[in-house]
Coordinates of C-alpha atoms and ligand atoms in Angstrom, one line a residue:
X77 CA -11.2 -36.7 44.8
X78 CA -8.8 -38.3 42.5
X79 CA -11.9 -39.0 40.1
X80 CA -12.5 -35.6 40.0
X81 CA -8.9 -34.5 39.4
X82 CA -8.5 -36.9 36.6
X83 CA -11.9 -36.0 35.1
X84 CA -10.7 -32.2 35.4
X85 CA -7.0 -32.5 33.5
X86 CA -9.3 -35.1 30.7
X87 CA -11.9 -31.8 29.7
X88 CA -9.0 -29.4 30.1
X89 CA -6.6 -31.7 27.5
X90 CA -10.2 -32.1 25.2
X91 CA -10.5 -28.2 25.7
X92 CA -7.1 -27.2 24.7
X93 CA -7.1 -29.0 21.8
X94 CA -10.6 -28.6 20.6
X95 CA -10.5 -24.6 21.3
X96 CA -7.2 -24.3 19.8
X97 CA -8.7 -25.6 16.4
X98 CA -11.5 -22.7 16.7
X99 CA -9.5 -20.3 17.1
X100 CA -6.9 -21.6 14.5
X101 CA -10.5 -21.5 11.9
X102 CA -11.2 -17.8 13.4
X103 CA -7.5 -16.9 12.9
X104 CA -7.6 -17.8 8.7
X105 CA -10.3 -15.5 8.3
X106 CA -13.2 -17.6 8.0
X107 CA -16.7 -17.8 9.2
X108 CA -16.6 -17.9 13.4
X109 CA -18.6 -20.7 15.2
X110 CA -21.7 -19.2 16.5
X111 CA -21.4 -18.8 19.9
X112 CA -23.4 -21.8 21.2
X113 CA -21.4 -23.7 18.4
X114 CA -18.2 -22.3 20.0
X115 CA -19.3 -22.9 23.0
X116 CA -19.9 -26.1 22.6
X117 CA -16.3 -26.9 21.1
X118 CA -15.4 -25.0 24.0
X119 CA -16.5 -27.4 26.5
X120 CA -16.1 -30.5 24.9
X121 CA -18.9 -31.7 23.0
X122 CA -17.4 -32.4 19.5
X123 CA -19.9 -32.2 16.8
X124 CA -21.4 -28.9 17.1
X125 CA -21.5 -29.4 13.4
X126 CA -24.9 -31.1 13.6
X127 CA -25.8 -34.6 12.8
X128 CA -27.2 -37.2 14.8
X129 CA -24.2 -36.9 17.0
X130 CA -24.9 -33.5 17.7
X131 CA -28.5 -34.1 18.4
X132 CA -27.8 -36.7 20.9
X133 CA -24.6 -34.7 22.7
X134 CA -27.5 -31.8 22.9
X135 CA -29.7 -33.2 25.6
X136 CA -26.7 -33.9 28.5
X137 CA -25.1 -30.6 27.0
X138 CA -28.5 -29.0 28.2
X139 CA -28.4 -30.4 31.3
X140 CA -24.8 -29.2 31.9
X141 CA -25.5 -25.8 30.5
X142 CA -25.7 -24.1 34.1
X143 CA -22.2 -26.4 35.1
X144 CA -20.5 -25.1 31.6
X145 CA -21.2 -21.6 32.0
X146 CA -19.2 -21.7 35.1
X147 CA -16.5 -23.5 33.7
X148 CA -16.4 -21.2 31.0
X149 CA -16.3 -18.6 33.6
X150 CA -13.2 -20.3 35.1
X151 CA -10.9 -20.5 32.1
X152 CA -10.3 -17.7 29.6
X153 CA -7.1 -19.2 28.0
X154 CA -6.4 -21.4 25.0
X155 CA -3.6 -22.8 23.4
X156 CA -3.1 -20.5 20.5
X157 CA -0.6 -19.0 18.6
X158 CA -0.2 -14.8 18.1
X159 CA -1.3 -13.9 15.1
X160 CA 1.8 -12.2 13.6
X161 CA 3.6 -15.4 14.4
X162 CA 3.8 -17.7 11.0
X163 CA 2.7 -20.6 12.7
X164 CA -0.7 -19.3 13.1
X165 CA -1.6 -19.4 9.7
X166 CA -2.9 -16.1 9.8
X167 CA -2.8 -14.7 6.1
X168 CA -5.8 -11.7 6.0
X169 CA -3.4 -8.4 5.7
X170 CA -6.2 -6.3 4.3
X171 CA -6.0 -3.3 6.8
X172 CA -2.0 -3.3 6.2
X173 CA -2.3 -3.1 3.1
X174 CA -4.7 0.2 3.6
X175 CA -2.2 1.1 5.9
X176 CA 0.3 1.3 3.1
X177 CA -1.7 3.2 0.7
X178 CA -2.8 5.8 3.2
X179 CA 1.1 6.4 4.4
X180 CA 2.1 6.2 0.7
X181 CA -0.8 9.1 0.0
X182 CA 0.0 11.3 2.7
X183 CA 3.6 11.0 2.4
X184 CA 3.5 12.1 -1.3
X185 CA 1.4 14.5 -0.5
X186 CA 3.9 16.6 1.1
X187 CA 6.3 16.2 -1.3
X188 CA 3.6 17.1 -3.7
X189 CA 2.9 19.9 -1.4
X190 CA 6.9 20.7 -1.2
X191 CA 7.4 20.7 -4.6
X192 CA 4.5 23.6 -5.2
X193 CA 6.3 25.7 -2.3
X194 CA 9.6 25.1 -3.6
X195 CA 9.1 25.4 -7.6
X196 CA 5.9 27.1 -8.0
X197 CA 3.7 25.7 -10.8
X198 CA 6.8 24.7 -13.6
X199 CA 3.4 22.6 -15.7
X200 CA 3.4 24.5 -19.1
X201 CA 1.9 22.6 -22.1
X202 CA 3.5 24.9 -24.6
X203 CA 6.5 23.9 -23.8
X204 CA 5.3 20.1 -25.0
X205 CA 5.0 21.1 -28.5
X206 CA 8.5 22.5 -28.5
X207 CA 9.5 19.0 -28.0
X208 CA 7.8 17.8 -30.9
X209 CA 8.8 21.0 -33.1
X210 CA 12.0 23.0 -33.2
X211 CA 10.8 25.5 -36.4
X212 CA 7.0 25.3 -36.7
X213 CA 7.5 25.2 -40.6
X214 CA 9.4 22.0 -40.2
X215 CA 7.9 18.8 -39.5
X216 CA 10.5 16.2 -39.9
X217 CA 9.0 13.4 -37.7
X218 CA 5.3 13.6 -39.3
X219 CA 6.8 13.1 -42.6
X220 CA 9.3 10.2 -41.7
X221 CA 6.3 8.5 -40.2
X222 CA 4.0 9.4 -43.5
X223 CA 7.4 8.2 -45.5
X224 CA 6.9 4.5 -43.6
X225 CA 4.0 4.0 -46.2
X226 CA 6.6 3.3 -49.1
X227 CA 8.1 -0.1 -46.9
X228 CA 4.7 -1.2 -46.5
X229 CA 3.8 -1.4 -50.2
X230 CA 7.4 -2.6 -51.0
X231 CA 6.4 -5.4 -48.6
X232 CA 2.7 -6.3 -49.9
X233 CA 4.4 -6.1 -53.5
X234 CA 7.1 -8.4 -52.7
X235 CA 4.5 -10.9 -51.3
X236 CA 1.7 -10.6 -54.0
X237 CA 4.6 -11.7 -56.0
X238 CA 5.9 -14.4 -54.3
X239 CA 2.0 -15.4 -53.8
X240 CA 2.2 -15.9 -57.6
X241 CA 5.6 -17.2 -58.2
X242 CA 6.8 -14.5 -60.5
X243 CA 10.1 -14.2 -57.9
X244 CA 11.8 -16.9 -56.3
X245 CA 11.7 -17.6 -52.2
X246 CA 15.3 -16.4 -52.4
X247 CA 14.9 -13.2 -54.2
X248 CA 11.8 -12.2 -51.9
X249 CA 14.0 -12.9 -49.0
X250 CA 16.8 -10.6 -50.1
X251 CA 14.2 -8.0 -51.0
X252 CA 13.0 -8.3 -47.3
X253 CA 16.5 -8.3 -46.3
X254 CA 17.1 -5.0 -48.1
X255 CA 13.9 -3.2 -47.1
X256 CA 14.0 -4.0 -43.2
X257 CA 17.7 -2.8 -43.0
X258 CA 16.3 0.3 -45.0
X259 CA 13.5 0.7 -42.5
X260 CA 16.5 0.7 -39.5
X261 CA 18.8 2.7 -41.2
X262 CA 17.1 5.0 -42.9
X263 CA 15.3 6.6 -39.9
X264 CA 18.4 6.3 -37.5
X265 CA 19.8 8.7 -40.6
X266 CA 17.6 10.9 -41.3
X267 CA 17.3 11.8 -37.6
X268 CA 20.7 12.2 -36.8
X269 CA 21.6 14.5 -39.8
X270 CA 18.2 16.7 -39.9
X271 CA 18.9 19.8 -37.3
X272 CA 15.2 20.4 -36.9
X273 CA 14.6 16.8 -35.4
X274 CA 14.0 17.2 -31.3
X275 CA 15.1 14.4 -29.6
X276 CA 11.7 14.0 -28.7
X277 CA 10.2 13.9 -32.3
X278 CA 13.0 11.4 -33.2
X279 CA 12.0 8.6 -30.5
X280 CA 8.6 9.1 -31.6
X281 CA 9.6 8.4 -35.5
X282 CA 12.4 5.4 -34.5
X283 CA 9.3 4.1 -32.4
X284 CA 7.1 4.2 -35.3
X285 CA 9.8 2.3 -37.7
X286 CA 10.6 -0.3 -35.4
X287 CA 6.7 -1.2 -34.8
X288 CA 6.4 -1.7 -38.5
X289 CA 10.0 -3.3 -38.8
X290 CA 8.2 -6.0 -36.2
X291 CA 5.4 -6.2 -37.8
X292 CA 6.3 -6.5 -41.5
X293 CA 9.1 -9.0 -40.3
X294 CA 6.0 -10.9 -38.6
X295 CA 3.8 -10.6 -42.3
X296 CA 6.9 -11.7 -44.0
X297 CA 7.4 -14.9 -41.8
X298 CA 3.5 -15.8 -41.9
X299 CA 3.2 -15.8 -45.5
X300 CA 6.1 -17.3 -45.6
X301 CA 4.8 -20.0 -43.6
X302 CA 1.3 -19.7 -46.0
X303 CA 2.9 -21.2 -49.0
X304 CA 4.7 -23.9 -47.3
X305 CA 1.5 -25.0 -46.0
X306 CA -0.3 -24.3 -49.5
X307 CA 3.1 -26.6 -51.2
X308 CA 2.5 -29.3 -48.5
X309 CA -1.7 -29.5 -49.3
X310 CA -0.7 -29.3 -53.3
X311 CA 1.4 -32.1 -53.0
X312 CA -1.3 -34.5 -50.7
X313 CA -4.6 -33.1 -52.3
X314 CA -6.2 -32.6 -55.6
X315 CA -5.9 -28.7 -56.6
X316 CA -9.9 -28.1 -56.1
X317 CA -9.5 -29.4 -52.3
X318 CA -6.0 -27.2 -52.2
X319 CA -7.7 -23.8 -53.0
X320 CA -10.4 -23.3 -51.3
X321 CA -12.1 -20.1 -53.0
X322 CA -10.9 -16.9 -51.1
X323 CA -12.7 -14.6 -49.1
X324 CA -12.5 -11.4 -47.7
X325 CA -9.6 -10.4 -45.5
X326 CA -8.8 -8.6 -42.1
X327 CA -10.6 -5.3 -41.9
X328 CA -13.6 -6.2 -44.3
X329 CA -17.0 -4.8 -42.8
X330 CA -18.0 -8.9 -42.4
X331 CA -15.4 -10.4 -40.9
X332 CA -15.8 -14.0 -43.1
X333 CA -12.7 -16.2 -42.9
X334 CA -9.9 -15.3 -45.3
X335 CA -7.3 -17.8 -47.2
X336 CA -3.9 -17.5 -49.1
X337 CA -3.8 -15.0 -51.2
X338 CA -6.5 -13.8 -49.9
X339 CA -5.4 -11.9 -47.4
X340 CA -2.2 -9.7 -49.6
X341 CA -5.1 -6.5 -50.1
X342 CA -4.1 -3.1 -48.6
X343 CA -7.0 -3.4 -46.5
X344 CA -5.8 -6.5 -45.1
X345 CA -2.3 -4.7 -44.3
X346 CA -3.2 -1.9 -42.8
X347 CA -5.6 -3.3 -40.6
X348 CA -2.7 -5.4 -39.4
X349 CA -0.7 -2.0 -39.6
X350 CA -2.7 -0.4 -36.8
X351 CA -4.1 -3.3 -35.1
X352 CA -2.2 -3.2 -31.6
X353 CA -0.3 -6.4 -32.4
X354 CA 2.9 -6.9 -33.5
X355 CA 2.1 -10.9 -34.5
X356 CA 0.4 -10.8 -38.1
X357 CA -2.7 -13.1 -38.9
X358 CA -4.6 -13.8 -41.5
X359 CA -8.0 -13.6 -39.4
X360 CA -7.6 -11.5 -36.1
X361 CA -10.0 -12.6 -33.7
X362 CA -12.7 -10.2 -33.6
X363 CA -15.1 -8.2 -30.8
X364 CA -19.0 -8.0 -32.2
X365 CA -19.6 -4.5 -32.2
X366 CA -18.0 -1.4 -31.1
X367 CA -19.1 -0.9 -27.5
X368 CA -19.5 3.4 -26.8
X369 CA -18.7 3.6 -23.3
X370 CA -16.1 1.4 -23.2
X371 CA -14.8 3.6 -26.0
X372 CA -15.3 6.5 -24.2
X373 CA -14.2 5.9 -20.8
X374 CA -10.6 4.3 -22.4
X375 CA -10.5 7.7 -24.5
X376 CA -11.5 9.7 -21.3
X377 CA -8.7 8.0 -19.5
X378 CA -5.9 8.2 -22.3
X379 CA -6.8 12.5 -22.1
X380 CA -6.5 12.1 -18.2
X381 CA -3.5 10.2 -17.7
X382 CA -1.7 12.0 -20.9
X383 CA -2.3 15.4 -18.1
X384 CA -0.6 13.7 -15.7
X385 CA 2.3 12.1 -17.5
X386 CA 3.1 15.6 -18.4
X387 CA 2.0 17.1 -15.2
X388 CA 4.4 14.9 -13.6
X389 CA 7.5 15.0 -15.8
X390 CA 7.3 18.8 -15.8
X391 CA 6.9 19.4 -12.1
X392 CA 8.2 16.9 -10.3
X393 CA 10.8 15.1 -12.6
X394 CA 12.4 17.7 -14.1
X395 CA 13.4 19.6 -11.6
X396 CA 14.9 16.4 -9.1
X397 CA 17.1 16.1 -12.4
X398 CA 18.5 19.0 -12.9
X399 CA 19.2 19.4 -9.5
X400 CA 21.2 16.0 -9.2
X401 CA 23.7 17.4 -12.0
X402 CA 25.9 19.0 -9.4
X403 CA 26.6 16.0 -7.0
X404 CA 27.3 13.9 -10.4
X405 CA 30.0 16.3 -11.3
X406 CA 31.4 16.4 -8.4
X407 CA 31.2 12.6 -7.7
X408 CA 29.9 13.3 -4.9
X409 CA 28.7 9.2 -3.6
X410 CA 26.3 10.0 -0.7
X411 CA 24.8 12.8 -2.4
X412 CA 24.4 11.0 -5.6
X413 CA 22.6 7.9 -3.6
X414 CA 20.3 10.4 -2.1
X415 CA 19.8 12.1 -5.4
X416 CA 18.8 9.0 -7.2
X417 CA 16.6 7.5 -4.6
X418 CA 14.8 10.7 -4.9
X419 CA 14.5 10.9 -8.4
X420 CA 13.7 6.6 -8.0
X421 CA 9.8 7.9 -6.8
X422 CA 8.9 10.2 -9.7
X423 CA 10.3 8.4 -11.8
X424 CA 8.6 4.8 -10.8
X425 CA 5.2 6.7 -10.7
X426 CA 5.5 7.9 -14.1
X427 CA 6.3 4.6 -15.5
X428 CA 3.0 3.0 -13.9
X429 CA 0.8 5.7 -15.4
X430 CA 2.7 5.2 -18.0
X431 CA 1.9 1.6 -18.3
X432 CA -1.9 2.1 -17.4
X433 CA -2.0 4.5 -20.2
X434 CA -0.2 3.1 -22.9
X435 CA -1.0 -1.2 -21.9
X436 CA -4.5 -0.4 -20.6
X437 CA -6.6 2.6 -22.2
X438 CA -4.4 3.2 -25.2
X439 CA -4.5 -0.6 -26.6
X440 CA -7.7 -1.4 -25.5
X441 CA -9.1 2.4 -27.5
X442 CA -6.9 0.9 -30.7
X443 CA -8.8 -2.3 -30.4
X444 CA -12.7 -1.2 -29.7
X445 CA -12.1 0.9 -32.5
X446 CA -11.1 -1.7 -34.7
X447 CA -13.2 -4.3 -33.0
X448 CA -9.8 -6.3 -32.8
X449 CA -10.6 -8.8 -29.9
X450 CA -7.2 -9.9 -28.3
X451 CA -7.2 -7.9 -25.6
X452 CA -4.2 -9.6 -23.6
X453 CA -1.7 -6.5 -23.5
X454 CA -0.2 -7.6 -20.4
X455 CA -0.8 -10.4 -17.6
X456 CA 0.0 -9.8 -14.0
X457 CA 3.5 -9.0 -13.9
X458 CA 3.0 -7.0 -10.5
X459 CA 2.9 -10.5 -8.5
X460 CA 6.5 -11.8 -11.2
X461 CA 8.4 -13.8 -8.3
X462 CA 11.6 -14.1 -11.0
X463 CA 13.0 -11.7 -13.6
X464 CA 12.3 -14.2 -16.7
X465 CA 8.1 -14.1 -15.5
X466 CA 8.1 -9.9 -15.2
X467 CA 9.8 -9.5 -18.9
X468 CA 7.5 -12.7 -20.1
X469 CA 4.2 -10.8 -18.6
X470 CA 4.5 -7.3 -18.6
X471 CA 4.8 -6.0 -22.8
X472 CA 2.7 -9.1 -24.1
X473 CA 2.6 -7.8 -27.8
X474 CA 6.5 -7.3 -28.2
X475 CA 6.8 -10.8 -25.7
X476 CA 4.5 -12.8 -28.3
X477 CA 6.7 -11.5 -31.2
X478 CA 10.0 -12.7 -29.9
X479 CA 8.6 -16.1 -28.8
X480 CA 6.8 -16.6 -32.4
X481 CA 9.2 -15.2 -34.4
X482 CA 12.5 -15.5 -32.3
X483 CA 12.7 -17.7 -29.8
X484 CA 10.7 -20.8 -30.6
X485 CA 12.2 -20.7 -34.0
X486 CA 15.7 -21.1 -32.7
X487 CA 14.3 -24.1 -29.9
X488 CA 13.1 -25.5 -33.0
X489 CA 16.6 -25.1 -34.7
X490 CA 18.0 -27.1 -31.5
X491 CA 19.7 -23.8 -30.0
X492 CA 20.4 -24.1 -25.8
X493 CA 17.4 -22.6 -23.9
X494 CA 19.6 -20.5 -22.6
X495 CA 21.8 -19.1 -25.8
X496 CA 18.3 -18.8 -27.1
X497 CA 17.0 -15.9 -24.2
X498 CA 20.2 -14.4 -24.6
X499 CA 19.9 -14.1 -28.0
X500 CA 16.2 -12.3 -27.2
X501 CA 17.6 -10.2 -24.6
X502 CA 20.4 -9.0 -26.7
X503 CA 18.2 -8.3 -29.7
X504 CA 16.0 -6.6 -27.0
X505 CA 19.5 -4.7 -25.8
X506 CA 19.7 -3.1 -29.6
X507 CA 16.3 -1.7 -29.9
X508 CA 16.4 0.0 -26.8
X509 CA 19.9 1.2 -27.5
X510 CA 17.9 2.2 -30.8
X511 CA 15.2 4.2 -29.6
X512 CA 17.6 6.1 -27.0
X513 CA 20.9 6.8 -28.1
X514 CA 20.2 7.7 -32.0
X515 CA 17.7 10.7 -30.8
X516 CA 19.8 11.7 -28.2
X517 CA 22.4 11.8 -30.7
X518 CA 24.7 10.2 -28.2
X519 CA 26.4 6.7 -28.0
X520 CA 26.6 5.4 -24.2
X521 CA 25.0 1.9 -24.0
X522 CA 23.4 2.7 -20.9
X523 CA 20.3 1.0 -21.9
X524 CA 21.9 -1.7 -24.0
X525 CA 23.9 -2.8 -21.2
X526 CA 20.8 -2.5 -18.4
X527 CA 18.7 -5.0 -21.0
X528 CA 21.7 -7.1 -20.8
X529 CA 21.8 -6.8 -17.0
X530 CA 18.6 -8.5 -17.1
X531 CA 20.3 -12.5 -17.9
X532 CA 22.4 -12.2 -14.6
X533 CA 19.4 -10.4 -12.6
X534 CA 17.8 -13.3 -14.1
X535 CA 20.0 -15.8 -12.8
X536 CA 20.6 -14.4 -9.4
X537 CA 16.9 -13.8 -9.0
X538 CA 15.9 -17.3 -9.9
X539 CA 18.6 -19.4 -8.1
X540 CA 18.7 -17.1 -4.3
X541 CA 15.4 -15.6 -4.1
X542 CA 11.9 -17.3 -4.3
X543 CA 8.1 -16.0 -3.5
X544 CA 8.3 -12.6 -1.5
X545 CA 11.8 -11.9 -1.9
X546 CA 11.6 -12.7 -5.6
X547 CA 8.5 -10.5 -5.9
X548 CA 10.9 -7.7 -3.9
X549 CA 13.8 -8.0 -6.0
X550 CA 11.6 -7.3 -9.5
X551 CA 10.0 -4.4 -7.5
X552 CA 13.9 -3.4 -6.5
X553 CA 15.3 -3.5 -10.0
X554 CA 12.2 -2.0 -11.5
X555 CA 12.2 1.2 -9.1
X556 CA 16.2 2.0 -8.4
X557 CA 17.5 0.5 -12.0
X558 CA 15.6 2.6 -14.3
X559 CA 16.2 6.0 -12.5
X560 CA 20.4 5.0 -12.9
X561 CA 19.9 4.6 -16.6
X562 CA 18.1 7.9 -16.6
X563 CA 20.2 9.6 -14.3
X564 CA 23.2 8.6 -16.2
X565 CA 21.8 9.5 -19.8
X566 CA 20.8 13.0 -18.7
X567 CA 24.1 13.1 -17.2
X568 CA 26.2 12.5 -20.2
X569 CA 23.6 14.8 -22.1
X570 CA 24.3 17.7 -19.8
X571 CA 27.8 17.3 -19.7
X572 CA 28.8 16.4 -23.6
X573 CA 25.6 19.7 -24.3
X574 CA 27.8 22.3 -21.7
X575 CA 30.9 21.5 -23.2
X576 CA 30.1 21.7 -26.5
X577 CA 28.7 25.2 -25.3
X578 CA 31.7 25.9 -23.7
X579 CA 33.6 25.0 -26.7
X580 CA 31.4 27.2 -28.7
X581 CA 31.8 29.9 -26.5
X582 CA 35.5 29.5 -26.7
X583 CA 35.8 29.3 -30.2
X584 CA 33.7 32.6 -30.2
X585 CA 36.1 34.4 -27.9
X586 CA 39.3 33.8 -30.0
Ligands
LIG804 C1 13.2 -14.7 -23.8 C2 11.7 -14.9 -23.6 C3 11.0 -15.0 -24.9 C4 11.5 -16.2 -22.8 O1 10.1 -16.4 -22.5 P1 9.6 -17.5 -21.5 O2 8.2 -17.5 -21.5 O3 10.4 -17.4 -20.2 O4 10.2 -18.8 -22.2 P2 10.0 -20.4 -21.9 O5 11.3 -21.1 -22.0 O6 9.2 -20.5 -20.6 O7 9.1 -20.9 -23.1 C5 8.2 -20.2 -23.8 C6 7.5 -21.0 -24.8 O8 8.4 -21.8 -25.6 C7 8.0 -23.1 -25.7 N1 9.2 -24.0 -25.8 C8 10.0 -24.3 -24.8 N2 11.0 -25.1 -25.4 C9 10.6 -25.3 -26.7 C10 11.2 -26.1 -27.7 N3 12.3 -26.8 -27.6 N4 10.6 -26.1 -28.9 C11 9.5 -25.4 -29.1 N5 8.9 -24.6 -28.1 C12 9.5 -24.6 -26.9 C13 7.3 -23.3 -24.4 O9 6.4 -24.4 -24.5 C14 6.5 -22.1 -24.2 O10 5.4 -22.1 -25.1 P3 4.0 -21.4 -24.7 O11 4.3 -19.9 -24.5 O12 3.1 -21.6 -25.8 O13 3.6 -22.0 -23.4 C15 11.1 -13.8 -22.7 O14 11.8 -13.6 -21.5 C16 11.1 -12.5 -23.4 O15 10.1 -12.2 -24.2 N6 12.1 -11.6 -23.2 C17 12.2 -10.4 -23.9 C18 11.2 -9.4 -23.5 C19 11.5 -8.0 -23.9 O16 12.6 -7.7 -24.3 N7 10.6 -7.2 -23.8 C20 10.8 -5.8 -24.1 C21 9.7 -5.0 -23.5 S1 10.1 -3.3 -23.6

């Protein structure tokens, strides 16, 4: 009798442990023992896996069978853990995450469905041209952007003669000098005195000039760094070896391997002018041939999501605007919350089609066309578990221009890591400030000062919140920080616009 108990608690302590490693391999989502396997492990026998240890625990595991199948009839429990507990190692949250798209599709789709019973159709693509063009016979953004051309040449100029020697490195630096300031300022100018410049047609021309202010600024550095190298060789090796003979450049039909000077042709520079890059080389990596329905389904896409950008703007973001002017006049705290959390999910959807358009089918369109073969316009900034990885990851083209022409260089110079990212961030701050408050025709530093925002984001991010709650906090910032800035933009636009209509009204009265 004793025998028998102690034989009993011995394959109950061999179950308990064995079982509970089953179920712990069932619980991470892989492949179940088959069920003789299982029930093997079950009752004790240990290598179910096969081998010659198997084989021979087979035959007395036969003879057993009819004794196991009544044990197995006796116990249904094993030590295990639930499987929303974290000790169970349970990770496979694929029908959640269902779960969440489902809830997030029907729960927009009454707002969707609220928004048509409330507003009725408001989409009217007319009405996008008028943001382009005040006077139909006036087309002041078109011709800014066809005026661009003149910095261009002054830049290939400057460089063809610096390729030559005819100027000195310290005269083609002040011409630089003078033409990017020209290419800030005289934009910014001309779109704050011109009356017939929307706002919208203005941060499409300030866009356009600070792309090639980038660009040119990259073209100028490269060079730069061309004839150092050239010096360097001249100096070491005999002037045969130096100058190798040159061949053609960027945007030839043969894409052969170009030297300097070689590459200073017009071809050369406006391939790099619409290549989507903002970091200049002299030979682009480049795709074989131009593939059609890769072409077509990016240029299918960019039509689509261009439809819904404006579908979206017009219907659903407009009007959540316009109504949250009253509780921001009155200062009105809880009603501005709810206001801006409601305005948070139009306005976080538009920026991800926004980003699919733009990052995805737009850029990748540019580069088929041009058979340009970086295609890296983004990395995974969705899974960014600090601030420093989203702004690293999510604009790759404007991210590999401030580490190659910004950043590293000051690293290099022995700046402080950290003085150095400000540095970035602030620069960032200004072209943002840029592209917003010169069109608007309004000075508020909303955006400068959200850019800014991002070092002690950064900080807090980085040194209290790791993994999920990093992830969280980048989703957080991403989805309630942008709606403030706009909020508080359209706010000042409203209020500075209805006073100056006031005023105007007043001034007619008297
Ligand atoms: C500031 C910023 C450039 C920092 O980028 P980061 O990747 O976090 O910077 P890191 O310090 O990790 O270093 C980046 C690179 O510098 C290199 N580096 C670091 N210290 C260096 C040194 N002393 N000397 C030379 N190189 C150095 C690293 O090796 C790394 O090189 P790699 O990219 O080839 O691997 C980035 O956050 C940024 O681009 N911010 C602005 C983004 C922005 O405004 N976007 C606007 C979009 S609308």
């Amino acid at each position: 009798m004793g025998d028998k108990h102690e034989n009993g608690s011995a394959t109950r302590r061999r179950r308990t442990t064995i079982s509970g490693g089953a179920s712990a391999k069932r619980a991470n989502g892989s492949t179940p023992a088959s069920g003789a396997e299982e029930r093997c492990l079950r009752n004790g026998c240990g290598a179910a896996n096969g081998g010659a240890k198997a084989r021979e625990a087979e035959a007395p595991a036969r003879k057993e069978k009819s004794g196991d199948a009544a044990d197995e009839r006796l116990s249904c429990h094993s030590l295990q853990e639930s499987l929303l507990s974290s000790a169970s190692g349970y990770s496979n949250y694929r029908g959640i995450l269902n779960w969440c798209v489902v809830m997030l599709v029907l729960s927009n789709a009454r707002l969707f469905l609220e928004n048509l019973i409330k507003y009725g159709i408001l989409v009217d693509p007319i009405q996008v041209i008028s943001l382009f063009l005040k006077d139909p016979y006036s087309w002041p953004a078109p011709c800014l952007v066809i005026a661009s051309n003149a910095f261009i040449m002054a830049a290939l100029y400057t460089e063809r003669r610096l390729s030559v020697g005819t100027i000195s490195e310290a005269t083609g630096t002040f011409l630089y000098f003078i033409n990017l300031s020209v290419i800030l300022c005289f934009p910014a100018a001309t779109v704050l005195t011109v009356t017939s410049m929307t706002s919208v047609g203005g941060v499409f021309a300030l866009g356009v000039y600070t792309i090639v202010f980038l660009k040119l600024y990259s073209y100028m550095d490269v060079n730069r760094w061309c004839r150092e190298i050239r010096k360097a060789k001249a100096r070491t090796l005999s002037r045969s070896h130096s100058c190798p003979s040159v061949s053609r450049a960027n945007g030839a039909a043969a894409h052969a391997l170009v030297t300097y000077p070689g590459n200073l042709t017009h071809r050369d520079m406006y391939y790099f002018m619409f290549a989507p890059t903002l970091c200049y080389e002299l030979n682009f990596p480049r795709s074989s041939r131009i593939r059609k329905r890769f072409l077509l389904r990016r240029l299918f896409e960019m039509l689509f999501f261009t439809q819904l950008l404006v579908g979206l703007i017009q219907q659903w973001m407009v009007p959540t605007i316009q109504n949250s002017m009253k509780p921001f006049q009155d200062m009105d705290f809880s009603r501005m919350v709810e206001r801006l959390l409601k305005l948070a999910v139009p306005n976080h959807f538009i920026w991800l089609v926004f980003f699919y358009w733009f990052f995805h089918s737009s850029m990748n369109f540019v580069a088929e066309l041009m058979q340009f073969g970086d295609r890296e316009f983004y990395r995974d900034w969705w899974n960014s578990e600090t601030v420093t990885y989203f702004w690293a990851n999510w604009n790759i083209p404007v991210h590999k221009w401030c580490l190659r022409h910004f950043y590293k260089p000051m690293l290099q110079r022995g700046v402080n890591k950290w003085v150095a990212q400000t540095a970035v961030f602030l620069v960032s701050a200004f072209f943002h400030e840029y592209l917003v408050s010169i069109p608007l025709k309004m000075f508020r530093l909303w955006a400068f000062m959200g850019m800014m925002a991002q070092i002690p984001l950064a900080w807090f991010v980085g040194r209290f919140l790791r993994g999920n709650y990093g992830n969280a906090a980048m989703w957080m910032s991403l989805i309630i920080g942008q709606p403030i800035a706009v909020l508080m933009y359209v706010h000042d636009y409203y209020v500075l616009h209805s006073s100056q209509a006031q005023g105007g009204e007043r001034g007619v009265e008297l």
